[in-house]
Amino acid sequence: SGKPGGGGGPAAQVLPAGVARVGVPTSLSNGEGIGVAIVDTGIDLGHPDLGSPVDAFSAFGGSCTDDEGHGTHVAGTVAARDNTIDVIGVAPGARLYCVKVLDSTGSGSDAEVMAGLDWVLVNHALVQPNIRVINMSLGGPGSVDDNPSFHELIKSLEGAGVAVVVAAGNDAAGQISQKIPAAYSEVIAVASATASTGSNQCRWLSAPIAADTASYFTTDGANVVVSA
């Protein structure tokens, strides 16, 4: 005889270790009333755990819905709702604005990234809630002098009161001075730290990485503003 089939509803909501480590959201830290622009590959606009993100801008025309996956993952880390499904984000009360600047392969030019940032600069105070934060988990090799127009746009956003949060980078052998946009002094460059002590299951690591130390892949060192 055959085995009974699977079934049941969705699994209960999970609190990710990283979210717990930076601080379980409270009524004072849940991002309520704050707009966050996810400048990335887009967002799955129909995802039931993301609170109906605003289809704001696509550098490629049309909808900014995610066709790669990275932006949706980032959006969940930022603001997955505190409900009964999936995970909870760092700021589950925040409103997400979808700004697509990377294509289905996760790639985008300076011009495409700048187009998305320019949309935020023009519209950040015209939407409700206002966009107070930009998240860019992206970057590439370069220096602060490579593209003055890009740097000026970042300066303008910072001057307008929009916090620009960017990935420090995924190159343990490098420094953020070699990464754009992380090298710009106006951004908040975030490196990766471990939320809990790992196991020795990675064959290229000689020992487990302890909690609250740099992740093996992260760009860190001088000018990193936050590790999380």
Coordinates of C-alpha atoms in Angstrom, one line a residue:
S1 CA 0.0 0.0 0.0
G2 CA 1.2 3.5 -0.7
K3 CA 2.2 6.1 1.9
P4 CA -0.2 8.9 2.8
G5 CA 0.4 12.1 0.8
G6 CA 1.8 15.3 2.3
G7 CA -0.3 18.1 3.4
G8 CA -1.0 20.7 6.0
G9 CA -0.7 24.5 5.9
P10 CA 2.4 26.6 5.7
A11 CA 5.1 26.2 8.3
A12 CA 5.0 28.6 11.3
Q13 CA 6.9 31.9 11.0
V14 CA 10.7 31.6 11.7
L15 CA 12.8 34.3 13.4
P16 CA 16.1 34.2 11.5
A17 CA 19.2 34.1 13.7
G18 CA 20.6 37.2 12.1
V19 CA 17.4 39.2 12.8
A20 CA 17.5 38.0 16.4
R21 CA 21.2 39.0 16.7
V22 CA 20.7 42.6 15.6
G23 CA 17.6 42.9 17.7
V24 CA 14.1 41.3 17.6
P25 CA 11.8 44.1 16.2
T26 CA 9.7 45.9 18.8
S27 CA 7.1 48.6 18.5
L28 CA 9.9 51.2 18.7
S29 CA 12.2 49.5 16.1
N30 CA 9.9 47.9 13.6
G31 CA 10.2 50.5 10.9
E32 CA 6.6 51.6 11.1
G33 CA 6.0 54.7 8.9
I34 CA 9.4 54.4 7.1
G35 CA 9.7 53.8 3.4
V36 CA 12.6 51.7 2.2
A37 CA 13.6 51.6 -1.4
I38 CA 15.1 48.2 -2.4
V39 CA 17.4 49.0 -5.3
D40 CA 18.1 45.6 -6.7
T41 CA 16.7 43.0 -9.1
G42 CA 13.1 43.9 -8.2
I43 CA 10.7 42.4 -5.7
D44 CA 8.1 39.6 -6.0
L45 CA 5.2 42.0 -5.8
G46 CA 2.7 39.3 -5.0
H47 CA 4.6 37.7 -2.1
P48 CA 2.3 37.3 0.9
D49 CA 5.0 38.1 3.4
L50 CA 6.1 41.4 1.9
G51 CA 3.1 43.7 2.5
S52 CA 2.3 44.7 -1.1
P53 CA 5.5 46.5 -2.1
V54 CA 5.1 49.6 -4.3
D55 CA 5.9 49.0 -7.9
A56 CA 8.0 52.1 -8.1
F57 CA 10.6 52.1 -10.9
S58 CA 12.4 49.9 -13.4
A59 CA 15.4 50.9 -15.3
F60 CA 14.3 48.4 -18.0
G61 CA 10.8 49.7 -18.4
G62 CA 7.5 48.1 -17.3
S63 CA 7.0 46.4 -14.0
C64 CA 9.8 46.1 -11.5
T65 CA 8.8 42.6 -10.5
D66 CA 11.8 40.4 -9.6
D67 CA 13.0 38.1 -12.4
E68 CA 16.1 36.9 -10.6
G69 CA 15.3 36.4 -6.9
H70 CA 18.0 38.4 -5.1
G71 CA 15.9 41.5 -4.6
T72 CA 13.0 39.5 -3.1
H73 CA 15.5 37.9 -0.7
V74 CA 16.8 41.3 0.4
A75 CA 13.3 42.7 0.8
G76 CA 12.4 39.9 3.1
T77 CA 15.5 40.5 5.2
V78 CA 14.5 44.1 5.5
A79 CA 10.8 43.9 6.0
A80 CA 9.2 40.5 5.9
R81 CA 6.0 40.9 7.9
D82 CA 5.5 39.8 11.5
N83 CA 2.6 37.4 10.8
T84 CA 2.2 33.6 10.8
I85 CA 4.2 32.6 7.7
D86 CA 7.8 32.4 6.4
V87 CA 10.3 34.7 8.2
I88 CA 10.3 38.1 10.0
G89 CA 12.4 40.9 8.8
V90 CA 14.5 43.5 10.7
A91 CA 11.8 46.2 10.2
P92 CA 8.6 44.4 9.5
G93 CA 6.5 47.6 9.7
A94 CA 8.4 49.4 6.9
R95 CA 6.9 50.0 3.5
L96 CA 8.9 48.6 0.6
Y97 CA 9.4 50.4 -2.7
C98 CA 10.6 48.3 -5.6
V99 CA 13.3 50.0 -7.6
K100 CA 14.7 47.5 -10.3
V101 CA 18.2 48.3 -11.6
L102 CA 19.6 44.8 -12.1
D103 CA 18.4 42.4 -14.8
S104 CA 17.5 38.7 -14.7
T105 CA 21.1 37.8 -14.4
G106 CA 21.7 40.1 -11.5
S107 CA 23.7 42.6 -13.5
G108 CA 23.3 46.3 -14.1
S109 CA 25.3 49.2 -15.4
D110 CA 26.2 52.4 -13.5
A111 CA 23.6 54.2 -15.7
E112 CA 20.8 51.8 -14.6
V113 CA 21.7 52.0 -10.9
M114 CA 21.9 55.8 -11.2
A115 CA 18.5 55.9 -12.9
G116 CA 16.9 54.1 -9.9
L117 CA 18.7 56.4 -7.4
D118 CA 17.5 59.4 -9.3
W119 CA 13.9 58.2 -9.1
V120 CA 14.3 58.0 -5.3
L121 CA 15.9 61.5 -5.2
V122 CA 13.0 63.0 -7.1
N123 CA 10.2 61.1 -5.4
H124 CA 11.3 60.3 -1.8
A125 CA 9.3 63.0 -0.2
L126 CA 6.3 62.7 -2.6
V127 CA 5.3 59.2 -1.6
Q128 CA 3.7 58.1 1.6
P129 CA 5.4 57.0 3.7
N130 CA 8.4 59.0 2.7
I131 CA 11.5 56.9 1.5
R132 CA 14.0 57.4 4.3
V133 CA 16.3 54.5 3.5
I134 CA 17.8 53.0 0.3
N135 CA 19.2 49.4 0.4
M136 CA 21.7 48.5 -2.2
S137 CA 23.1 45.0 -1.7
L138 CA 25.2 45.4 -4.8
G139 CA 28.5 46.7 -5.9
G140 CA 31.5 46.3 -8.1
P141 CA 35.2 47.0 -8.3
G142 CA 36.2 50.7 -8.6
S143 CA 37.3 53.8 -6.7
V144 CA 35.6 57.0 -5.7
D145 CA 37.0 58.9 -8.7
D146 CA 35.7 56.6 -11.4
N147 CA 32.3 58.1 -11.9
P148 CA 31.9 61.6 -10.4
S149 CA 28.2 61.7 -11.5
F150 CA 27.4 58.6 -9.5
H151 CA 29.2 60.1 -6.4
E152 CA 27.3 63.4 -6.8
L153 CA 24.0 61.5 -6.8
I154 CA 24.9 59.7 -3.6
K155 CA 25.9 63.0 -2.1
S156 CA 22.5 64.5 -3.1
L157 CA 20.6 61.6 -1.5
E158 CA 22.5 61.9 1.7
G159 CA 21.9 65.7 1.7
A160 CA 18.2 65.1 1.2
G161 CA 18.1 63.0 4.4
V162 CA 17.9 59.6 2.7
A163 CA 20.2 57.0 4.3
V164 CA 22.0 54.9 1.7
V165 CA 22.9 51.5 3.0
V166 CA 25.1 49.3 0.8
A167 CA 27.0 46.0 0.9
A168 CA 30.6 46.3 1.8
G169 CA 31.3 43.5 -0.6
N170 CA 31.9 39.8 -0.8
D171 CA 35.7 39.8 -1.2
A172 CA 37.6 39.0 2.0
A173 CA 40.9 39.9 0.2
G174 CA 39.7 43.4 -0.6
Q175 CA 38.9 46.7 1.1
I176 CA 35.8 48.8 0.6
S177 CA 38.0 51.5 -0.9
Q178 CA 38.1 49.2 -3.9
K179 CA 34.3 48.8 -4.1
I180 CA 31.6 51.1 -5.5
P181 CA 29.3 52.3 -4.0
A182 CA 30.8 51.1 -0.7
A183 CA 33.8 53.4 -1.0
Y184 CA 31.7 56.6 -0.9
S185 CA 31.9 58.2 2.5
E186 CA 28.3 59.2 2.4
V187 CA 26.9 55.6 2.4
I188 CA 26.5 53.2 5.3
A189 CA 28.7 50.3 4.3
V190 CA 27.7 47.0 5.9
A191 CA 29.9 44.0 6.2
S192 CA 28.8 40.5 7.2
A193 CA 29.2 39.0 10.7
T194 CA 28.2 35.6 12.0
A195 CA 25.0 35.5 14.1
S196 CA 25.9 32.3 15.9
T197 CA 28.8 29.9 16.0
G198 CA 29.0 27.7 12.9
S199 CA 29.8 24.1 12.4
N200 CA 32.9 22.7 10.6
Q201 CA 30.9 21.4 7.6
C202 CA 32.6 23.5 5.0
R203 CA 35.6 21.6 3.6
W204 CA 37.6 24.8 2.8
L205 CA 37.4 26.1 6.4
S206 CA 39.9 24.7 9.0
A207 CA 37.6 25.3 12.0
P208 CA 34.1 26.6 12.7
I209 CA 33.7 30.4 12.7
A210 CA 32.7 31.8 16.1
A211 CA 29.7 34.0 16.6
D212 CA 30.2 37.8 16.2
T213 CA 33.2 37.5 13.9
A214 CA 33.6 38.4 10.3
S215 CA 32.0 36.0 7.8
Y216 CA 34.6 34.2 5.8
F217 CA 33.5 35.9 2.5
T218 CA 33.0 39.5 3.7
T219 CA 34.9 42.6 2.7
D220 CA 35.7 44.3 6.0
G221 CA 38.4 46.5 7.5
A222 CA 38.8 50.2 7.2
N223 CA 35.7 52.4 6.8
V224 CA 33.2 49.6 7.4
V225 CA 30.4 51.4 9.3
V226 CA 28.4 48.4 10.4
S227 CA 28.9 44.6 10.6
A228 CA 25.7 42.6 11.0

